[in-house]
JSON list of C-alpha atoms in Angstrom, two decimals:
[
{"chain": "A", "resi": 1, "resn": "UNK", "atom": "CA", "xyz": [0.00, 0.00, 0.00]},
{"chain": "A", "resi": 2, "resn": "UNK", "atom": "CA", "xyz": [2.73, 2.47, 1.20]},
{"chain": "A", "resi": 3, "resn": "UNK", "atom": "CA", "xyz": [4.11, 2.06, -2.70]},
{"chain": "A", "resi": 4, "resn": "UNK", "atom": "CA", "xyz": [1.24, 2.91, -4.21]},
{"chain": "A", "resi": 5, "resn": "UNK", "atom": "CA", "xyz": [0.25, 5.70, -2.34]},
{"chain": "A", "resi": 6, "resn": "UNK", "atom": "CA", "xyz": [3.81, 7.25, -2.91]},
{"chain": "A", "resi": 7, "resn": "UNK", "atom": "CA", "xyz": [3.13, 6.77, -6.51]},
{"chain": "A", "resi": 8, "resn": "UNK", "atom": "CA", "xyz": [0.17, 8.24, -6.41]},
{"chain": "A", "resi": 9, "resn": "UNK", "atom": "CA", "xyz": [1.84, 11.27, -4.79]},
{"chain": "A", "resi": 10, "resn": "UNK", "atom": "CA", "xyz": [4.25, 11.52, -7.70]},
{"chain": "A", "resi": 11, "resn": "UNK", "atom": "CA", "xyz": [1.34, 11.67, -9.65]},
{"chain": "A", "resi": 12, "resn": "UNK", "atom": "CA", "xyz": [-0.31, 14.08, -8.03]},
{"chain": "A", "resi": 13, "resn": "UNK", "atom": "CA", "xyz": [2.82, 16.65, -7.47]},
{"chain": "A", "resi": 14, "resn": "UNK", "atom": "CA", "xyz": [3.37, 15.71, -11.67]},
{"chain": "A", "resi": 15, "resn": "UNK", "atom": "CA", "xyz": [-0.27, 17.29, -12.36]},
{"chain": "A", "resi": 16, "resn": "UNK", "atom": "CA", "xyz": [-0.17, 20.27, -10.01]},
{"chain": "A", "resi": 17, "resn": "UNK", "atom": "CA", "xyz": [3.50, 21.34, -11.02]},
{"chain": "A", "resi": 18, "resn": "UNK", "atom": "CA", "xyz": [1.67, 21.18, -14.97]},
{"chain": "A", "resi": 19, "resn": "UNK", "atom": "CA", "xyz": [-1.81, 22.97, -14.10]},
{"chain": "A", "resi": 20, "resn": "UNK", "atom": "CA", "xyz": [0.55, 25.86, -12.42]},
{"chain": "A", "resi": 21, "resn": "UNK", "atom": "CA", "xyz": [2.81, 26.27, -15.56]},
{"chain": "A", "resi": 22, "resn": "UNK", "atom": "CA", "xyz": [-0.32, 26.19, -17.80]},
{"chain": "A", "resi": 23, "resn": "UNK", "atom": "CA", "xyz": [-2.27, 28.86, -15.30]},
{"chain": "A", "resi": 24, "resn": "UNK", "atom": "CA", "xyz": [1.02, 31.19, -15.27]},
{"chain": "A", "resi": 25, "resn": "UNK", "atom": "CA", "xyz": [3.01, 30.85, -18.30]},
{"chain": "A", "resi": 26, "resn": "UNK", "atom": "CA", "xyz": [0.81, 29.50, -20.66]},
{"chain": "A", "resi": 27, "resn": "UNK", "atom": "CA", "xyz": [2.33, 30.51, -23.68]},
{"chain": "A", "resi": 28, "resn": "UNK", "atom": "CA", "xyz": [5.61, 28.85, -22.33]},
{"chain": "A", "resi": 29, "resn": "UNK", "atom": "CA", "xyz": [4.08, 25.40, -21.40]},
{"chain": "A", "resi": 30, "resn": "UNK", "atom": "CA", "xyz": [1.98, 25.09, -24.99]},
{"chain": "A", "resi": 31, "resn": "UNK", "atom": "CA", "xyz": [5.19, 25.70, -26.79]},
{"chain": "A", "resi": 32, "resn": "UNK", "atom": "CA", "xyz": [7.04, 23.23, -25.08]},
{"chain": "A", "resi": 33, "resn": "UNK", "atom": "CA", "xyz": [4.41, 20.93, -25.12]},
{"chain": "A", "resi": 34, "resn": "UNK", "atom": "CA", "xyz": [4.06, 21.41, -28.85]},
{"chain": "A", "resi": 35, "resn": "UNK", "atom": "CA", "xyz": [7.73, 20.53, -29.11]},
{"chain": "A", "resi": 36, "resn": "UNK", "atom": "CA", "xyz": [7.62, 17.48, -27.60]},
{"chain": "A", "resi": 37, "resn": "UNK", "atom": "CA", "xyz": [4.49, 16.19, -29.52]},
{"chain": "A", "resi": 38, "resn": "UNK", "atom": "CA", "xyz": [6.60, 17.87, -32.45]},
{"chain": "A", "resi": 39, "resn": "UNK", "atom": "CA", "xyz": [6.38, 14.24, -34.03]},
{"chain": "A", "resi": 40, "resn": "UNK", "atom": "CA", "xyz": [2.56, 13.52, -33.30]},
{"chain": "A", "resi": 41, "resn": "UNK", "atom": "CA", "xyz": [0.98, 15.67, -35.76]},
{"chain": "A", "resi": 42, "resn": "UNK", "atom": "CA", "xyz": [-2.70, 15.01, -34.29]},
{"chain": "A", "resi": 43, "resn": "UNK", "atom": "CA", "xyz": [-1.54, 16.19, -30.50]},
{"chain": "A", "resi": 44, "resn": "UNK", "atom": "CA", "xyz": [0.30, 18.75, -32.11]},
{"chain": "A", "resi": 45, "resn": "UNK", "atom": "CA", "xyz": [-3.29, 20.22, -33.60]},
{"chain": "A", "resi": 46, "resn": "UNK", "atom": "CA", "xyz": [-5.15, 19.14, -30.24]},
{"chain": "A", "resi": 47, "resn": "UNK", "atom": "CA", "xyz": [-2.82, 21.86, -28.40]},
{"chain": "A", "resi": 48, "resn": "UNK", "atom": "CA", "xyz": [-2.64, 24.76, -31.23]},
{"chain": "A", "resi": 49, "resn": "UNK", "atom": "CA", "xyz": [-7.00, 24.61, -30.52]},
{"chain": "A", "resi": 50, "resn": "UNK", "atom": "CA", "xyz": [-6.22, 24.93, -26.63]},
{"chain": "A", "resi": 51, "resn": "UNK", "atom": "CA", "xyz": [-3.84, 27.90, -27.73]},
{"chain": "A", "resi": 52, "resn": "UNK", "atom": "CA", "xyz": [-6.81, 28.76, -29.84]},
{"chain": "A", "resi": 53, "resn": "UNK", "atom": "CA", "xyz": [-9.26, 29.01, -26.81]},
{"chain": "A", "resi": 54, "resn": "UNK", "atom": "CA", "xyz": [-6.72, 30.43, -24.21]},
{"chain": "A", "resi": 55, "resn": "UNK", "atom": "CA", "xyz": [-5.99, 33.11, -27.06]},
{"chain": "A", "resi": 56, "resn": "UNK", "atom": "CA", "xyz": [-2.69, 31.93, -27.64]},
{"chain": "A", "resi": 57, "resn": "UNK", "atom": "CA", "xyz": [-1.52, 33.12, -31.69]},
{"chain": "A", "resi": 58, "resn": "UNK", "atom": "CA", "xyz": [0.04, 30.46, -33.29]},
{"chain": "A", "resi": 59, "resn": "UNK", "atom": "CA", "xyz": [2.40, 32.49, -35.85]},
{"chain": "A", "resi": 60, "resn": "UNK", "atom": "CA", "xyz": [3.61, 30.33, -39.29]},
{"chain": "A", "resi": 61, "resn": "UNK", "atom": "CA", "xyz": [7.00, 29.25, -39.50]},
{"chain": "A", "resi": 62, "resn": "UNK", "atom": "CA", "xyz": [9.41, 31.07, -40.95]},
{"chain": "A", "resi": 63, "resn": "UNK", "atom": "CA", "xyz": [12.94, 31.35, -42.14]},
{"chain": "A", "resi": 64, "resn": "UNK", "atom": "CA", "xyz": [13.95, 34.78, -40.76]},
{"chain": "A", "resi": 65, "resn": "UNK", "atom": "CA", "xyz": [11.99, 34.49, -37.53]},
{"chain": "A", "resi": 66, "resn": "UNK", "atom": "CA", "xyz": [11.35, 30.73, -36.37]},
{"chain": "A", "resi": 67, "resn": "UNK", "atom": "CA", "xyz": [13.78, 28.31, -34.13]},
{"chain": "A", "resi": 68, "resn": "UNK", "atom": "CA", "xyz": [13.75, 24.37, -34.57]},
{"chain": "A", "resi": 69, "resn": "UNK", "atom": "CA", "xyz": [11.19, 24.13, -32.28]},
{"chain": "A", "resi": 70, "resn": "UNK", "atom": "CA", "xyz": [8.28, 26.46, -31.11]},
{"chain": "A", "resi": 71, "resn": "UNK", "atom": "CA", "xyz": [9.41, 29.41, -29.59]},
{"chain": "A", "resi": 72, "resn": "UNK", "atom": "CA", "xyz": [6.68, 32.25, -27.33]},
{"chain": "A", "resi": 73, "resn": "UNK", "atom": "CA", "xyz": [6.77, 35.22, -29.53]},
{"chain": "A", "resi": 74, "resn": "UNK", "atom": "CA", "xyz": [4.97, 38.57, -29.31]},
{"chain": "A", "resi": 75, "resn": "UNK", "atom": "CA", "xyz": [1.02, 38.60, -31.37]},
{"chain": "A", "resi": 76, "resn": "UNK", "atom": "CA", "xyz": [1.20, 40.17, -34.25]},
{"chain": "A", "resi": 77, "resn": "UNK", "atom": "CA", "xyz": [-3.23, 40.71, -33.61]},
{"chain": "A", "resi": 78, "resn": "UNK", "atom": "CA", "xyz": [-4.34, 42.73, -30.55]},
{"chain": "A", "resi": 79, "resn": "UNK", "atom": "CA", "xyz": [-7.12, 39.97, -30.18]},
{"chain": "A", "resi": 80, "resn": "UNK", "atom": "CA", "xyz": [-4.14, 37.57, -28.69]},
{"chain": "A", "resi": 81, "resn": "UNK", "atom": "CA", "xyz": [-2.51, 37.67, -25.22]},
{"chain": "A", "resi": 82, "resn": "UNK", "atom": "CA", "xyz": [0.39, 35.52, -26.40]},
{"chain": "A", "resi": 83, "resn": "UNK", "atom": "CA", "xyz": [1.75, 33.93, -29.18]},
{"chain": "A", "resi": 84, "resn": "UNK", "atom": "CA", "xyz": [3.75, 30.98, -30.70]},
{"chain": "A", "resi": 85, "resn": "UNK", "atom": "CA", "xyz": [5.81, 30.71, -33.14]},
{"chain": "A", "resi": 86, "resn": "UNK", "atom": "CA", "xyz": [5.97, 27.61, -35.20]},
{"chain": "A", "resi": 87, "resn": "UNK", "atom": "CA", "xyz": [9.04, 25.59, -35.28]},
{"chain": "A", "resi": 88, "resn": "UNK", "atom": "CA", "xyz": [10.87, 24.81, -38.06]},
{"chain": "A", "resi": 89, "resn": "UNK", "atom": "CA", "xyz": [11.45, 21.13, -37.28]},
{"chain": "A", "resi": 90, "resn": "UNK", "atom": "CA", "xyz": [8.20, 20.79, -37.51]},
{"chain": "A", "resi": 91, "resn": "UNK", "atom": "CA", "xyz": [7.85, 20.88, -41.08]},
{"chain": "A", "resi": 92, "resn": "UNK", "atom": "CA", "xyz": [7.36, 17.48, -42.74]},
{"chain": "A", "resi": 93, "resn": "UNK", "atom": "CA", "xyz": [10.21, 15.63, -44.55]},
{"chain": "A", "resi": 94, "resn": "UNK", "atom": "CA", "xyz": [12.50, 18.14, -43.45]},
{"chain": "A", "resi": 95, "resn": "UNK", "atom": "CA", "xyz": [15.67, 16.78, -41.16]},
{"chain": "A", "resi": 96, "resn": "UNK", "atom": "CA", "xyz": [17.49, 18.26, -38.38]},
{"chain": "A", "resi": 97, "resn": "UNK", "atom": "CA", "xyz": [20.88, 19.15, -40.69]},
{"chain": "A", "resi": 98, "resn": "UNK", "atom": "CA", "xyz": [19.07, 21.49, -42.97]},
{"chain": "A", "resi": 99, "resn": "UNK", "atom": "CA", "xyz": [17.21, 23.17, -40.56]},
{"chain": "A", "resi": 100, "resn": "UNK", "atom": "CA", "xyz": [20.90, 23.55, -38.34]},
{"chain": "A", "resi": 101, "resn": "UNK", "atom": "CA", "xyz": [21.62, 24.85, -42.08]},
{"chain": "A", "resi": 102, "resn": "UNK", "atom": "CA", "xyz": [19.32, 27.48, -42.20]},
{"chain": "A", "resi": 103, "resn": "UNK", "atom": "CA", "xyz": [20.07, 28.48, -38.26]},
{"chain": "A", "resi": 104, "resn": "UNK", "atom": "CA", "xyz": [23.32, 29.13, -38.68]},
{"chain": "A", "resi": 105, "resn": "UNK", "atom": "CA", "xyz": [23.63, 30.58, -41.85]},
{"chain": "A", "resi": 106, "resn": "UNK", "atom": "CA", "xyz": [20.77, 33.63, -40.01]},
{"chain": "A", "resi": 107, "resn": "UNK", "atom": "CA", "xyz": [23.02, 33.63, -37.14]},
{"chain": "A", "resi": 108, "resn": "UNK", "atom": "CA", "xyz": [26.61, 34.61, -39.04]},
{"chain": "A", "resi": 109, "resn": "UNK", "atom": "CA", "xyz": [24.55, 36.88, -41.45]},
{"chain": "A", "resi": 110, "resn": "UNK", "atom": "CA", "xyz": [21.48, 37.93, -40.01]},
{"chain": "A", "resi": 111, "resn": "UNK", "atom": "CA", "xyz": [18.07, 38.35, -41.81]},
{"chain": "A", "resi": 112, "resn": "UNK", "atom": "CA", "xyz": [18.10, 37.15, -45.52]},
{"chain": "A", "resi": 113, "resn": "UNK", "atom": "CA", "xyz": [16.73, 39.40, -48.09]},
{"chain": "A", "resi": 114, "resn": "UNK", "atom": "CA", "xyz": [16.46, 36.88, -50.97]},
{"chain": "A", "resi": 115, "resn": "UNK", "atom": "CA", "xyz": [15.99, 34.19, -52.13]},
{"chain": "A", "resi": 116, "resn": "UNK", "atom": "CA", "xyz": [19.58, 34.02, -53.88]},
{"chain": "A", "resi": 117, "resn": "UNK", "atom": "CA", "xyz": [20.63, 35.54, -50.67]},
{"chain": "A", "resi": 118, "resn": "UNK", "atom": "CA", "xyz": [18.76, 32.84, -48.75]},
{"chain": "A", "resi": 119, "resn": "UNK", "atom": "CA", "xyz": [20.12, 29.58, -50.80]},
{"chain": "A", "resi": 120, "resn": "UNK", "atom": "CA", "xyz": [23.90, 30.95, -50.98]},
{"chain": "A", "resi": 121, "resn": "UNK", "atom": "CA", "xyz": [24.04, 31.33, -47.01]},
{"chain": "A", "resi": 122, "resn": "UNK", "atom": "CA", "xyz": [22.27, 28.05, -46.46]},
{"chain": "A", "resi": 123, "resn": "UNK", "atom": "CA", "xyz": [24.19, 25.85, -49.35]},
{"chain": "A", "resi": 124, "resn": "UNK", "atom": "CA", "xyz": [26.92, 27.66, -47.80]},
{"chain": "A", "resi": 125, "resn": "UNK", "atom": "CA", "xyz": [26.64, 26.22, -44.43]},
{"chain": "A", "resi": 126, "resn": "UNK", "atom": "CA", "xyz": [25.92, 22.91, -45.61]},
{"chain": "A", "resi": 127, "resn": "UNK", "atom": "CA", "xyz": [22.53, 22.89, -47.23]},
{"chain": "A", "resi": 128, "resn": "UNK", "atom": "CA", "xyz": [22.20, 19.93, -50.34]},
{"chain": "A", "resi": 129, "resn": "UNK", "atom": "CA", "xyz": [19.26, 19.63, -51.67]},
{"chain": "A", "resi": 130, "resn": "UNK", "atom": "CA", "xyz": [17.28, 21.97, -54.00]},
{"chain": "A", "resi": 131, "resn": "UNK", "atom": "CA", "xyz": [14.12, 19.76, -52.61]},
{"chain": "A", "resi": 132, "resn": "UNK", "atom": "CA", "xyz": [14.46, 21.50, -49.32]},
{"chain": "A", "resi": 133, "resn": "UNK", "atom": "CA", "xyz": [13.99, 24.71, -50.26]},
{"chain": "A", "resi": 134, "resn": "UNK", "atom": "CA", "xyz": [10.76, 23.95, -52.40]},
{"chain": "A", "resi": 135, "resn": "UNK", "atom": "CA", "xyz": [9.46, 22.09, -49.34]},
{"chain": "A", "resi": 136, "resn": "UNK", "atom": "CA", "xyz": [10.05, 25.51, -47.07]},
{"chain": "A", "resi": 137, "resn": "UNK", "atom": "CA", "xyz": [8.23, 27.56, -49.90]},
{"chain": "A", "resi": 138, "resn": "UNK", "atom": "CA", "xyz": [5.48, 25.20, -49.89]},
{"chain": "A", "resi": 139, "resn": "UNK", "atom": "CA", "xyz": [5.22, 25.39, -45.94]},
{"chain": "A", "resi": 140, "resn": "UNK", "atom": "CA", "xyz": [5.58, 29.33, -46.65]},
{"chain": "A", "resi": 141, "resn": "UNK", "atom": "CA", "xyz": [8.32, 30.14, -44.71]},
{"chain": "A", "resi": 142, "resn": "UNK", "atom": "CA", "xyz": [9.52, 32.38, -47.08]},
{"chain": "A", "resi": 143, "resn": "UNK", "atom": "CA", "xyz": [6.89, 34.90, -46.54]},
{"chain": "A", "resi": 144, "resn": "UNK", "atom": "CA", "xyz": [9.48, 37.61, -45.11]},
{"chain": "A", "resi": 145, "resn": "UNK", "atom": "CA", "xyz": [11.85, 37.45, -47.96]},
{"chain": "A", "resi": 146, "resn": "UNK", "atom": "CA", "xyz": [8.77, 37.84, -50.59]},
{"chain": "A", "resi": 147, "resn": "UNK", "atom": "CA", "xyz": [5.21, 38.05, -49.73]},
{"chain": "A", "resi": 148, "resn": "UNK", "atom": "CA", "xyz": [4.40, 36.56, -53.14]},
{"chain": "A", "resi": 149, "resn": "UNK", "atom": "CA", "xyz": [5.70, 32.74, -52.78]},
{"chain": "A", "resi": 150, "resn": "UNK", "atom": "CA", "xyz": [4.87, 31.86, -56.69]},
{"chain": "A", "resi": 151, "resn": "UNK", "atom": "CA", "xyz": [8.03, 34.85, -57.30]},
{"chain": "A", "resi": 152, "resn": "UNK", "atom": "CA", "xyz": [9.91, 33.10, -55.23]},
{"chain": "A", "resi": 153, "resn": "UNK", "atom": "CA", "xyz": [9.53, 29.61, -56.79]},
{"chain": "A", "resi": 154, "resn": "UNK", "atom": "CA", "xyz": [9.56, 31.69, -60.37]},
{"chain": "A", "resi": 155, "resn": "UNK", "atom": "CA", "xyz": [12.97, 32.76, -58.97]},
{"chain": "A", "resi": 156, "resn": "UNK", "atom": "CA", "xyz": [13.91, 29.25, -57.52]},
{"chain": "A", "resi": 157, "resn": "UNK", "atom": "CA", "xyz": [16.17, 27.99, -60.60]}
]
């Protein structure tokens, strides 16, 4: 009995730990949450509605502004107490290396302006395949180099 009372305990000190980060830094504990569901697409959807109803933004991922995983970031909407942003790892059928790539090309050089600016820095630091980059456009993370992603893919060869 003593066992499974202690275990119960563990339980119990588990669940009020988790209710106080989600009462007092909720934008904190639904990123991190996100991030480790970052491979359970479903769960990952089940907690961008909670952000939904706790008025949570949930910002799209992109190139100049996102991490590898979800990262709290200032709303963009007045509606919004808090907001998201979407993590770059969590694009489908992209890896880890391109998206290390991508991070440390913006880190040495900042912001890219272009496209061509975009693709030298990131083949630069390692980047391969041409697929990647028509896989970001297509998740529009491009949006803050060119607001019009059909330029951008006219641009791509």
């Amino acid at each position: 009995i003593v066992s499974h009372n202690s275990h119960a305990a563990c339980y119990a000190m588990v669940a009020y730990q988790t209710a106080y980060l989600k009462a007092n830094y909720p934008a904190e504990y639904l990123a991190a949450l996100m991030a480790a569901y970052i491979e359970k697409t479903e769960k990952v959807v089940n907690t961008i509605e909670e952000c939904e109803r706790l008025r949570i933004q949930i910002l799209p991922p992109d190139v100049n502004a996102s991490d590898g995983d979800f990262t709290v970031s200032e709303p963009t909407d007045p509606k919004y107490v808090g907001a998201i942003r979407f993590g770059l790892l969590a694009i489908k059928n992209i890896g880890r290396a391109p998206i290390d790539a991508i991070l440390a090309a913006r880190e040495k050089g900042g912001a890219f302006t272009g496209l061509d600016d975009f693709c030298n820095r990131v083949f630069a630091e390692g980047l391969t395949s041409k697929s990647v980059v028509e896989m970001l456009l297509k998740a529009g993370t491009c949006r803050s180099i060119h607001p019009n992603i059909r330029a951008l893919w006219e641009t791509l060869e």
